[in-house]
PDB file of C-alpha atoms in Angstrom:
ATOM      1  CA  MET A 268      86.804-120.701 208.868  1.00  0.00           C
ATOM      2  CA  PHE A 269      83.573-119.901 207.162  1.00  0.00           C
ATOM      3  CA  ARG A 270      83.719-123.420 205.812  1.00  0.00           C
ATOM      4  CA  THR A 271      84.267-125.223 208.698  1.00  0.00           C
ATOM      5  CA  THR A 272      81.192-123.327 210.104  1.00  0.00           C
ATOM      6  CA  ALA A 273      78.852-123.688 208.102  1.00  0.00           C
ATOM      7  CA  ALA A 274      79.647-127.384 207.441  1.00  0.00           C
ATOM      8  CA  PHE A 275      79.187-127.884 211.324  1.00  0.00           C
ATOM      9  CA  ILE A 276      75.394-126.193 211.241  1.00  0.00           C
ATOM     10  CA  ILE A 277      74.862-128.639 208.530  1.00  0.00           C
ATOM     11  CA  ALA A 278      75.504-131.285 210.162  1.00  0.00           C
ATOM     12  CA  ALA A 279      73.646-130.538 213.213  1.00  0.00           C
ATOM     13  CA  SER A 280      70.280-129.857 211.188  1.00  0.00           C
ATOM     14  CA  LEU A 281      70.616-133.609 210.063  1.00  0.00           C
ATOM     15  CA  LEU A 282      71.199-134.551 213.258  1.00  0.00           C
ATOM     16  CA  LEU A 283      68.059-133.090 214.522  1.00  0.00           C
ATOM     17  CA  SER A 284      66.077-133.716 211.811  1.00  0.00           C
ATOM     18  CA  ALA A 285      66.540-137.563 212.256  1.00  0.00           C
ATOM     19  CA  CYS A 286      66.225-137.519 216.234  1.00  0.00           C
ATOM     20  CA  GLY A 287      62.669-135.844 215.332  1.00  0.00           C
ATOM     21  CA  MET A 288      61.505-138.997 212.882  1.00  0.00           C
ATOM     22  CA  GLN A 289      62.198-141.160 215.767  1.00  0.00           C
ATOM     23  CA  GLU A 290      59.962-139.625 217.659  1.00  0.00           C
ATOM     24  CA  ASP A 291      57.087-139.686 215.632  1.00  0.00           C
ATOM     25  CA  ALA A 292      57.324-143.022 214.718  1.00  0.00           C
ATOM     26  CA  SER A 293      57.515-144.046 218.793  1.00  0.00           C
ATOM     27  CA  THR A 294      54.302-141.760 219.238  1.00  0.00           C
ATOM     28  CA  GLU A 295      52.126-143.692 216.190  1.00  0.00           C
ATOM     29  CA  LYS A 296      53.350-147.179 217.810  1.00  0.00           C
ATOM     30  CA  THR A 297      51.356-146.451 220.808  1.00  0.00           C
ATOM     31  CA  THR A 298      47.988-147.594 218.857  1.00  0.00           C
ATOM     32  CA  PRO A 299      47.471-151.121 216.744  1.00  0.00           C
ATOM     33  CA  GLU A 300      48.863-150.703 213.484  1.00  0.00           C
ATOM     34  CA  ASN A 301      45.906-149.110 210.832  1.00  0.00           C
ATOM     35  CA  GLU A 302      43.326-148.382 214.156  1.00  0.00           C
ATOM     36  CA  PRO A 303      42.685-145.255 215.306  1.00  0.00           C
ATOM     37  CA  ALA A 304      42.724-144.674 219.158  1.00  0.00           C
ATOM     38  CA  SER A 305      39.336-143.685 219.219  1.00  0.00           C
ATOM     39  CA  THR A 306      38.465-146.718 217.910  1.00  0.00           C
ATOM     40  CA  VAL A 307      39.829-148.638 220.672  1.00  0.00           C
ATOM     41  CA  GLN A 308      38.171-146.950 223.458  1.00  0.00           C
ATOM     42  CA  SER A 309      34.524-147.310 221.341  1.00  0.00           C
ATOM     43  CA  GLY A 310      35.679-151.379 221.753  1.00  0.00           C
ATOM     44  CA  GLN A 311      36.492-151.403 225.340  1.00  0.00           C
ATOM     45  CA  ASN A 312      33.182-149.679 225.743  1.00  0.00           C
ATOM     46  CA  ASP A 313      31.301-152.263 223.777  1.00  0.00           C
ATOM     47  CA  SER A 314      33.304-154.854 225.638  1.00  0.00           C
ATOM     48  CA  THR A 315      32.332-153.892 228.891  1.00  0.00           C
ATOM     49  CA  GLU A 316      28.607-153.561 227.735  1.00  0.00           C
ATOM     50  CA  THR A 317      28.385-156.786 226.200  1.00  0.00           C
ATOM     51  CA  ALA A 318      29.956-158.439 229.252  1.00  0.00           C
ATOM     52  CA  GLU A 319      26.895-156.837 231.656  1.00  0.00           C
ATOM     53  CA  THR A 320      24.592-157.877 229.252  1.00  0.00           C
ATOM     54  CA  ASP A 321      25.440-161.344 229.066  1.00  0.00           C
ATOM     55  CA  GLN A 322      25.176-161.731 233.087  1.00  0.00           C
ATOM     56  CA  PRO A 323      22.100-163.632 234.105  1.00  0.00           C
ATOM     57  CA  ASN A 324      19.347-161.537 234.959  1.00  0.00           C
ATOM     58  CA  ALA A 325      16.682-162.464 237.287  1.00  0.00           C
ATOM     59  CA  GLN A 326      14.177-160.332 236.287  1.00  0.00           C
ATOM     60  CA  ASN A 327      14.087-161.957 232.874  1.00  0.00           C
ATOM     61  CA  ASN A 328      14.835-165.124 234.191  1.00  0.00           C
ATOM     62  CA  PRO A 329      12.166-167.166 236.508  1.00  0.00           C
ATOM     63  CA  GLU A 330      14.397-169.752 237.632  1.00  0.00           C
ATOM     64  CA  LEU A 331      16.799-166.814 239.575  1.00  0.00           C
ATOM     65  CA  THR A 332      13.872-165.506 241.236  1.00  0.00           C
ATOM     66  CA  ASP A 333      14.163-167.558 244.610  1.00  0.00           C
ATOM     67  CA  ASP A 334      11.161-164.888 246.168  1.00  0.00           C
ATOM     68  CA  LYS A 335       8.689-164.812 243.592  1.00  0.00           C
ATOM     69  CA  GLU A 336       5.565-164.519 244.934  1.00  0.00           C
ATOM     70  CA  PRO A 337       2.836-167.362 244.663  1.00  0.00           C
ATOM     71  CA  THR A 338      -0.130-166.351 242.261  1.00  0.00           C
ATOM     72  CA  GLU A 339      -3.483-166.517 243.922  1.00  0.00           C
ATOM     73  CA  GLU A 340      -4.700-169.563 242.023  1.00  0.00           C
ATOM     74  CA  LYS A 341      -1.958-171.119 243.111  1.00  0.00           C
ATOM     75  CA  VAL A 342      -2.421-170.404 246.960  1.00  0.00           C
ATOM     76  CA  GLU A 343      -6.104-171.325 246.883  1.00  0.00           C
ATOM     77  CA  GLN A 344      -4.751-174.804 245.254  1.00  0.00           C
ATOM     78  CA  LYS A 345      -2.801-175.604 248.291  1.00  0.00           C
ATOM     79  CA  ILE A 346      -5.292-174.840 250.827  1.00  0.00           C
ATOM     80  CA  ALA A 347      -6.435-178.343 252.441  1.00  0.00           C
ATOM     81  CA  LYS A 348      -9.892-179.373 252.842  1.00  0.00           C
ATOM     82  CA  THR A 349      -9.316-179.829 256.678  1.00  0.00           C
ATOM     83  CA  TYR A 350     -13.146-178.951 257.481  1.00  0.00           C
ATOM     84  CA  HIS A 351     -16.890-179.918 256.616  1.00  0.00           C
ATOM     85  CA  MET A 352     -20.198-178.862 257.073  1.00  0.00           C
ATOM     86  CA  ASN A 353     -22.570-181.378 258.922  1.00  0.00           C
ATOM     87  CA  GLU A 354     -26.327-181.578 258.255  1.00  0.00           C
ATOM     88  CA  ASN A 355     -26.972-178.535 260.723  1.00  0.00           C
ATOM     89  CA  TYR A 356     -24.736-176.320 258.860  1.00  0.00           C
ATOM     90  CA  TYR A 357     -22.081-176.335 261.442  1.00  0.00           C
ATOM     91  CA  ILE A 358     -18.798-176.099 260.174  1.00  0.00           C
ATOM     92  CA  LYS A 359     -16.531-179.086 262.215  1.00  0.00           C
ATOM     93  CA  PRO A 360     -13.365-180.200 261.639  1.00  0.00           C
ATOM     94  CA  ASN A 361     -12.434-183.854 259.883  1.00  0.00           C
ATOM     95  CA  ASP A 362      -9.548-184.487 262.000  1.00  0.00           C
ATOM     96  CA  LYS A 363     -11.190-184.791 265.834  1.00  0.00           C
ATOM     97  CA  HIS A 364      -7.918-183.270 267.419  1.00  0.00           C
ATOM     98  CA  GLY A 365      -8.886-180.233 264.818  1.00  0.00           C
ATOM     99  CA  GLU A 366      -9.552-176.911 266.171  1.00  0.00           C
ATOM    100  CA  LYS A 367     -13.557-176.760 267.007  1.00  0.00           C
ATOM    101  CA  LYS A 368     -13.634-172.886 268.234  1.00  0.00           C
ATOM    102  CA  VAL A 369     -14.097-171.971 264.610  1.00  0.00           C
ATOM    103  CA  VAL A 370     -16.432-169.872 263.128  1.00  0.00           C
ATOM    104  CA  LEU A 371     -17.617-169.358 259.085  1.00  0.00           C
ATOM    105  CA  LEU A 372     -18.495-165.638 258.466  1.00  0.00           C
ATOM    106  CA  THR A 373     -20.697-164.408 255.556  1.00  0.00           C
ATOM    107  CA  PHE A 374     -22.197-161.900 253.968  1.00  0.00           C
ATOM    108  CA  ASP A 375     -25.661-162.101 251.864  1.00  0.00           C
ATOM    109  CA  ASP A 376     -27.729-160.077 249.331  1.00  0.00           C
ATOM    110  CA  GLY A 377     -24.702-158.294 247.256  1.00  0.00           C
ATOM    111  CA  PRO A 378     -22.648-156.494 245.945  1.00  0.00           C
ATOM    112  CA  LYS A 379     -24.476-153.781 246.722  1.00  0.00           C
ATOM    113  CA  GLU A 380     -22.092-150.515 247.481  1.00  0.00           C
ATOM    114  CA  LYS A 381     -18.114-150.052 247.314  1.00  0.00           C
ATOM    115  CA  GLU A 382     -17.973-148.314 250.438  1.00  0.00           C
ATOM    116  CA  MET A 383     -19.737-150.747 252.548  1.00  0.00           C
ATOM    117  CA  ILE A 384     -17.606-153.980 250.764  1.00  0.00           C
ATOM    118  CA  ASN A 385     -14.149-152.017 250.931  1.00  0.00           C
ATOM    119  CA  GLY A 386     -15.383-151.324 254.623  1.00  0.00           C
ATOM    120  CA  LEU A 387     -16.182-154.792 255.539  1.00  0.00           C
ATOM    121  CA  ILE A 388     -13.201-156.373 253.804  1.00  0.00           C
ATOM    122  CA  ASP A 389     -11.086-153.830 255.419  1.00  0.00           C
ATOM    123  CA  THR A 390     -12.111-155.473 258.866  1.00  0.00           C
ATOM    124  CA  LEU A 391     -11.649-159.004 257.835  1.00  0.00           C
ATOM    125  CA  ASP A 392      -8.306-157.776 256.575  1.00  0.00           C
ATOM    126  CA  LYS A 393      -7.186-155.985 260.133  1.00  0.00           C
ATOM    127  CA  HIS A 394      -8.097-159.838 261.715  1.00  0.00           C
ATOM    128  CA  ASN A 395      -6.745-162.217 258.829  1.00  0.00           C
ATOM    129  CA  ALA A 396     -10.021-163.515 258.242  1.00  0.00           C
ATOM    130  CA  LYS A 397     -11.863-164.812 254.895  1.00  0.00           C
ATOM    131  CA  ALA A 398     -15.701-164.765 254.251  1.00  0.00           C
ATOM    132  CA  ILE A 399     -18.379-165.998 251.502  1.00  0.00           C
ATOM    133  CA  PHE A 400     -19.958-162.848 249.977  1.00  0.00           C
ATOM    134  CA  PHE A 401     -23.349-164.917 248.839  1.00  0.00           C
ATOM    135  CA  VAL A 402     -24.284-162.568 245.859  1.00  0.00           C
ATOM    136  CA  ASN A 403     -27.505-162.001 243.502  1.00  0.00           C
ATOM    137  CA  GLY A 404     -27.159-162.320 239.741  1.00  0.00           C
ATOM    138  CA  TYR A 405     -29.421-159.336 239.026  1.00  0.00           C
ATOM    139  CA  ARG A 406     -27.010-156.972 241.346  1.00  0.00           C
ATOM    140  CA  VAL A 407     -23.745-158.586 239.609  1.00  0.00           C
ATOM    141  CA  GLU A 408     -25.271-157.771 236.375  1.00  0.00           C
ATOM    142  CA  SER A 409     -25.680-153.680 237.438  1.00  0.00           C
ATOM    143  CA  HIS A 410     -22.385-153.393 239.355  1.00  0.00           C
ATOM    144  CA  PRO A 411     -19.612-156.000 238.109  1.00  0.00           C
ATOM    145  CA  GLU A 412     -16.972-153.944 239.277  1.00  0.00           C
ATOM    146  CA  LEU A 413     -18.071-154.330 242.753  1.00  0.00           C
ATOM    147  CA  LEU A 414     -17.468-158.266 242.550  1.00  0.00           C
ATOM    148  CA  LYS A 415     -14.492-157.855 241.098  1.00  0.00           C
ATOM    149  CA  ILE A 416     -13.844-155.828 244.609  1.00  0.00           C
ATOM    150  CA  ILE A 417     -14.233-158.634 246.309  1.00  0.00           C
ATOM    151  CA  HIS A 418     -12.543-161.233 244.312  1.00  0.00           C
ATOM    152  CA  GLU A 419      -9.672-159.035 243.786  1.00  0.00           C
ATOM    153  CA  ARG A 420      -9.408-158.225 247.435  1.00  0.00           C
ATOM    154  CA  GLY A 421      -8.686-162.377 248.587  1.00  0.00           C
ATOM    155  CA  GLN A 422     -12.643-162.702 249.552  1.00  0.00           C
ATOM    156  CA  ILE A 423     -14.680-165.517 248.624  1.00  0.00           C
ATOM    157  CA  ILE A 424     -17.947-165.369 246.166  1.00  0.00           C
ATOM    158  CA  GLY A 425     -20.953-167.567 246.728  1.00  0.00           C
ATOM    159  CA  ASN A 426     -23.951-168.024 244.371  1.00  0.00           C
ATOM    160  CA  HIS A 427     -27.415-166.397 246.005  1.00  0.00           C
ATOM    161  CA  ALA A 428     -29.317-167.387 243.090  1.00  0.00           C
ATOM    162  CA  TRP A 429     -30.130-164.608 240.563  1.00  0.00           C
ATOM    163  CA  ASP A 430     -33.300-162.730 242.241  1.00  0.00           C
ATOM    164  CA  HIS A 431     -33.958-162.839 246.015  1.00  0.00           C
ATOM    165  CA  GLU A 432     -36.900-164.867 245.543  1.00  0.00           C
ATOM    166  CA  ASP A 433     -38.272-168.047 247.452  1.00  0.00           C
ATOM    167  CA  LEU A 434     -37.051-170.480 245.083  1.00  0.00           C
ATOM    168  CA  LYS A 435     -39.311-173.223 246.569  1.00  0.00           C
ATOM    169  CA  LYS A 436     -42.242-171.656 245.110  1.00  0.00           C
ATOM    170  CA  MET A 437     -40.948-171.580 241.463  1.00  0.00           C
ATOM    171  CA  SER A 438     -40.816-174.858 238.941  1.00  0.00           C
ATOM    172  CA  THR A 439     -37.537-177.311 238.945  1.00  0.00           C
ATOM    173  CA  THR A 440     -36.685-175.898 235.711  1.00  0.00           C
ATOM    174  CA  GLN A 441     -37.052-172.229 237.002  1.00  0.00           C
ATOM    175  CA  ALA A 442     -35.053-172.416 240.026  1.00  0.00           C
ATOM    176  CA  ALA A 443     -31.859-174.417 238.305  1.00  0.00           C
ATOM    177  CA  LYS A 444     -31.666-171.245 235.930  1.00  0.00           C
ATOM    178  CA  GLN A 445     -31.814-169.140 239.209  1.00  0.00           C
ATOM    179  CA  VAL A 446     -28.703-171.200 240.181  1.00  0.00           C
ATOM    180  CA  THR A 447     -26.581-171.277 236.575  1.00  0.00           C
ATOM    181  CA  ASP A 448     -27.526-167.788 235.566  1.00  0.00           C
ATOM    182  CA  VAL A 449     -25.277-166.872 238.739  1.00  0.00           C
ATOM    183  CA  GLN A 450     -22.870-169.356 237.596  1.00  0.00           C
ATOM    184  CA  ASP A 451     -22.450-167.850 234.291  1.00  0.00           C
ATOM    185  CA  ILE A 452     -22.132-164.569 235.189  1.00  0.00           C
ATOM    186  CA  VAL A 453     -19.846-164.846 238.060  1.00  0.00           C
ATOM    187  CA  LYS A 454     -17.318-166.776 235.775  1.00  0.00           C
ATOM    188  CA  ASP A 455     -17.825-164.215 232.876  1.00  0.00           C
ATOM    189  CA  THR A 456     -16.815-161.445 235.337  1.00  0.00           C
ATOM    190  CA  ILE A 457     -13.787-162.837 237.433  1.00  0.00           C
ATOM    191  CA  GLY A 458     -13.006-166.087 235.662  1.00  0.00           C
ATOM    192  CA  VAL A 459     -14.280-168.355 238.628  1.00  0.00           C
ATOM    193  CA  GLU A 460     -17.031-169.898 239.418  1.00  0.00           C
ATOM    194  CA  PRO A 461     -18.619-169.957 243.403  1.00  0.00           C
ATOM    195  CA  GLU A 462     -18.453-172.844 245.005  1.00  0.00           C
ATOM    196  CA  PHE A 463     -20.886-172.104 247.652  1.00  0.00           C
ATOM    197  CA  PHE A 464     -24.585-171.606 247.447  1.00  0.00           C
ATOM    198  CA  ARG A 465     -27.203-170.052 250.045  1.00  0.00           C
ATOM    199  CA  PRO A 466     -30.705-169.829 248.492  1.00  0.00           C
ATOM    200  CA  PRO A 467     -32.816-166.488 249.792  1.00  0.00           C
ATOM    201  CA  PHE A 468     -34.378-166.708 253.051  1.00  0.00           C
ATOM    202  CA  GLY A 469     -32.918-169.927 253.377  1.00  0.00           C
ATOM    203  CA  SER A 470     -35.884-171.743 251.377  1.00  0.00           C
ATOM    204  CA  GLY A 471     -34.897-174.909 249.574  1.00  0.00           C
ATOM    205  CA  ASN A 472     -36.203-178.228 248.438  1.00  0.00           C
ATOM    206  CA  ASP A 473     -34.313-181.704 247.473  1.00  0.00           C
ATOM    207  CA  ALA A 474     -34.979-180.441 243.498  1.00  0.00           C
ATOM    208  CA  LEU A 475     -33.159-177.174 244.476  1.00  0.00           C
ATOM    209  CA  LYS A 476     -30.295-179.206 246.055  1.00  0.00           C
ATOM    210  CA  ALA A 477     -29.748-181.086 243.226  1.00  0.00           C
ATOM    211  CA  ALA A 478     -29.361-178.703 241.022  1.00  0.00           C
ATOM    212  CA  VAL A 479     -26.928-177.014 243.529  1.00  0.00           C
ATOM    213  CA  GLN A 480     -24.688-180.247 243.600  1.00  0.00           C
ATOM    214  CA  LYS A 481     -24.894-180.522 240.049  1.00  0.00           C
ATOM    215  CA  ASN A 482     -23.288-177.065 239.577  1.00  0.00           C
ATOM    216  CA  GLY A 483     -20.621-178.686 242.010  1.00  0.00           C
ATOM    217  CA  MET A 484     -21.470-176.369 245.136  1.00  0.00           C
ATOM    218  CA  LEU A 485     -21.842-177.006 248.781  1.00  0.00           C
ATOM    219  CA  TYR A 486     -25.625-175.913 249.496  1.00  0.00           C
ATOM    220  CA  MET A 487     -26.177-174.250 252.843  1.00  0.00           C
ATOM    221  CA  THR A 488     -27.741-171.900 254.869  1.00  0.00           C
ATOM    222  CA  TRP A 489     -26.708-170.883 258.320  1.00  0.00           C
ATOM    223  CA  SER A 490     -26.417-171.925 262.238  1.00  0.00           C
ATOM    224  CA  ASN A 491     -26.352-168.501 263.421  1.00  0.00           C
ATOM    225  CA  GLY A 492     -28.476-165.338 262.239  1.00  0.00           C
ATOM    226  CA  SER A 493     -27.541-162.015 263.409  1.00  0.00           C
ATOM    227  CA  LEU A 494     -30.630-160.416 262.885  1.00  0.00           C
ATOM    228  CA  ASP A 495     -28.870-157.897 260.528  1.00  0.00           C
ATOM    229  CA  TRP A 496     -31.574-157.598 258.833  1.00  0.00           C
ATOM    230  CA  ASP A 497     -34.589-157.180 260.804  1.00  0.00           C
ATOM    231  CA  LYS A 498     -36.000-154.081 261.967  1.00  0.00           C
ATOM    232  CA  SER A 499     -35.042-154.630 265.691  1.00  0.00           C
ATOM    233  CA  THR A 500     -31.257-154.039 264.828  1.00  0.00           C
ATOM    234  CA  LYS A 501     -31.404-151.344 262.132  1.00  0.00           C
ATOM    235  CA  ASN A 502     -28.474-148.557 262.937  1.00  0.00           C
ATOM    236  CA  LYS A 503     -27.734-150.651 266.503  1.00  0.00           C
ATOM    237  CA  PRO A 504     -24.398-152.523 265.601  1.00  0.00           C
ATOM    238  CA  GLU A 505     -24.382-153.542 269.406  1.00  0.00           C
ATOM    239  CA  LYS A 506     -27.653-155.849 268.660  1.00  0.00           C
ATOM    240  CA  VAL A 507     -26.279-157.240 266.108  1.00  0.00           C
ATOM    241  CA  ILE A 508     -23.060-157.803 267.807  1.00  0.00           C
ATOM    242  CA  GLN A 509     -24.986-159.567 270.905  1.00  0.00           C
ATOM    243  CA  ASN A 510     -27.186-161.637 268.669  1.00  0.00           C
ATOM    244  CA  VAL A 511     -24.531-163.463 267.475  1.00  0.00           C
ATOM    245  CA  LEU A 512     -22.732-163.638 270.772  1.00  0.00           C
ATOM    246  CA  ASP A 513     -26.308-164.786 272.308  1.00  0.00           C
ATOM    247  CA  GLN A 514     -25.985-168.239 269.675  1.00  0.00           C
ATOM    248  CA  LEU A 515     -22.415-168.755 269.483  1.00  0.00           C
ATOM    249  CA  ASN A 516     -21.406-172.193 269.435  1.00  0.00           C
ATOM    250  CA  PRO A 517     -18.134-173.913 267.879  1.00  0.00           C
ATOM    251  CA  GLY A 518     -18.345-174.322 264.179  1.00  0.00           C
ATOM    252  CA  SER A 519     -21.302-171.428 264.064  1.00  0.00           C
ATOM    253  CA  ASN A 520     -22.075-170.379 260.388  1.00  0.00           C
ATOM    254  CA  ILE A 521     -22.754-166.699 261.256  1.00  0.00           C
ATOM    255  CA  LEU A 522     -25.694-165.190 258.343  1.00  0.00           C
ATOM    256  CA  MET A 523     -24.559-161.186 258.291  1.00  0.00           C
ATOM    257  CA  HIS A 524     -25.238-158.714 255.550  1.00  0.00           C
ATOM    258  CA  GLU A 525     -24.020-155.792 253.442  1.00  0.00           C
ATOM    259  CA  LEU A 526     -25.434-153.301 255.749  1.00  0.00           C
ATOM    260  CA  PRO A 527     -23.964-149.680 257.435  1.00  0.00           C
ATOM    261  CA  TRP A 528     -24.503-151.293 260.882  1.00  0.00           C
ATOM    262  CA  THR A 529     -23.375-154.595 260.176  1.00  0.00           C
ATOM    263  CA  VAL A 530     -20.120-152.529 258.435  1.00  0.00           C
ATOM    264  CA  ASP A 531     -19.907-150.689 261.998  1.00  0.00           C
ATOM    265  CA  ALA A 532     -20.732-153.893 264.244  1.00  0.00           C
ATOM    266  CA  LEU A 533     -17.579-155.640 262.608  1.00  0.00           C
ATOM    267  CA  ASP A 534     -14.621-154.799 263.885  1.00  0.00           C
ATOM    268  CA  GLU A 535     -15.927-155.427 267.719  1.00  0.00           C
ATOM    269  CA  LEU A 536     -17.632-158.534 266.750  1.00  0.00           C
ATOM    270  CA  LEU A 537     -14.755-160.390 265.322  1.00  0.00           C
ATOM    271  CA  THR A 538     -12.555-158.951 268.420  1.00  0.00           C
ATOM    272  CA  LYS A 539     -15.290-160.286 270.668  1.00  0.00           C
ATOM    273  CA  LEU A 540     -14.930-163.481 269.278  1.00  0.00           C
ATOM    274  CA  GLU A 541     -11.126-163.630 269.398  1.00  0.00           C
ATOM    275  CA  LYS A 542     -11.185-162.961 273.188  1.00  0.00           C
ATOM    276  CA  LYS A 543     -13.582-166.206 273.336  1.00  0.00           C
ATOM    277  CA  GLY A 544     -10.840-168.012 271.743  1.00  0.00           C
ATOM    278  CA  TYR A 545     -12.465-168.473 268.035  1.00  0.00           C
ATOM    279  CA  SER A 546     -10.852-168.060 264.865  1.00  0.00           C
ATOM    280  CA  PHE A 547     -12.263-167.475 261.524  1.00  0.00           C
ATOM    281  CA  VAL A 548     -12.550-170.688 259.085  1.00  0.00           C
ATOM    282  CA  ASP A 549     -11.368-170.238 255.654  1.00  0.00           C
ATOM    283  CA  PRO A 550     -14.379-170.941 253.517  1.00  0.00           C
ATOM    284  CA  ARG A 551     -11.597-172.516 250.864  1.00  0.00           C
ATOM    285  CA  SER A 552     -10.917-175.525 253.388  1.00  0.00           C
ATOM    286  CA  ILE A 553     -14.552-176.951 253.746  1.00  0.00           C
ATOM    287  CA  GLU A 554     -15.355-179.751 251.632  1.00  0.00           C
ATOM    288  CA  LEU A 555     -17.995-179.461 249.174  1.00  0.00           C
ATOM    289  CA  GLU A 556     -20.098-181.840 250.315  1.00  0.00           C
ATOM    290  CA  ALA A 557     -22.104-182.050 253.629  1.00  0.00           C
ATOM    291  CA  ARG A 558     -21.541-184.864 256.188  1.00  0.00           C
TER     292      ARG A 558
END
């Protein structure tokens, strides 16, 4: 009896041991041979990351950016020359069917003060208008950062000679230097040269016009003086507005300045011009030769 029981116990133990070995072998085969389980998981992550990295990235690939904004330089290149200036300094459409009720906005004698410049440009932006800011070289030399504001805010820089002096009273060489020195300092400051020239006091001669043309610019004075520089309009923005309206004609080339009362007058002036059916010609659309 004892021997029979002992034999039975030994047989049962051997059977249980064999089952345990089969279970261990089954567990080991759930992962690739010789590869730890943690490595399999890491490999899956690496594969996922690689797939994401290989996807075309619009930010890194310019060809995939459909809505990429054009640079300012490209915008300028696309502006067609649809207007010209006549011998009386009025702006006229090249096409006889083109819009005649336009005005050219200009501001002389800057750049002076950041607050005034931004005030003028804020109003211009409100009315989707561009203007020429005719600058003096000595002012640019003192405050190049103000010239950069005008340029970076999308307005156009004009050449108003180095000093605000009567160029007609200078020698041909001296007057020409007044022109070229401004071209140089503007180019050095903002990377482009002016394409428009206005002599201080509107005073010039044929020799000066030739120097201006040699530098690739359009020579102009004005056809509509706001008289904002005159003592009769000082601190009277309503007078500035009325002076412009009194002289208003299609193609008016309006002379204004960087002055506090001009800043105050500009929004109402542009609003009244728009109500009269006028729009604001982009200076870049004007040919650089008068005719």
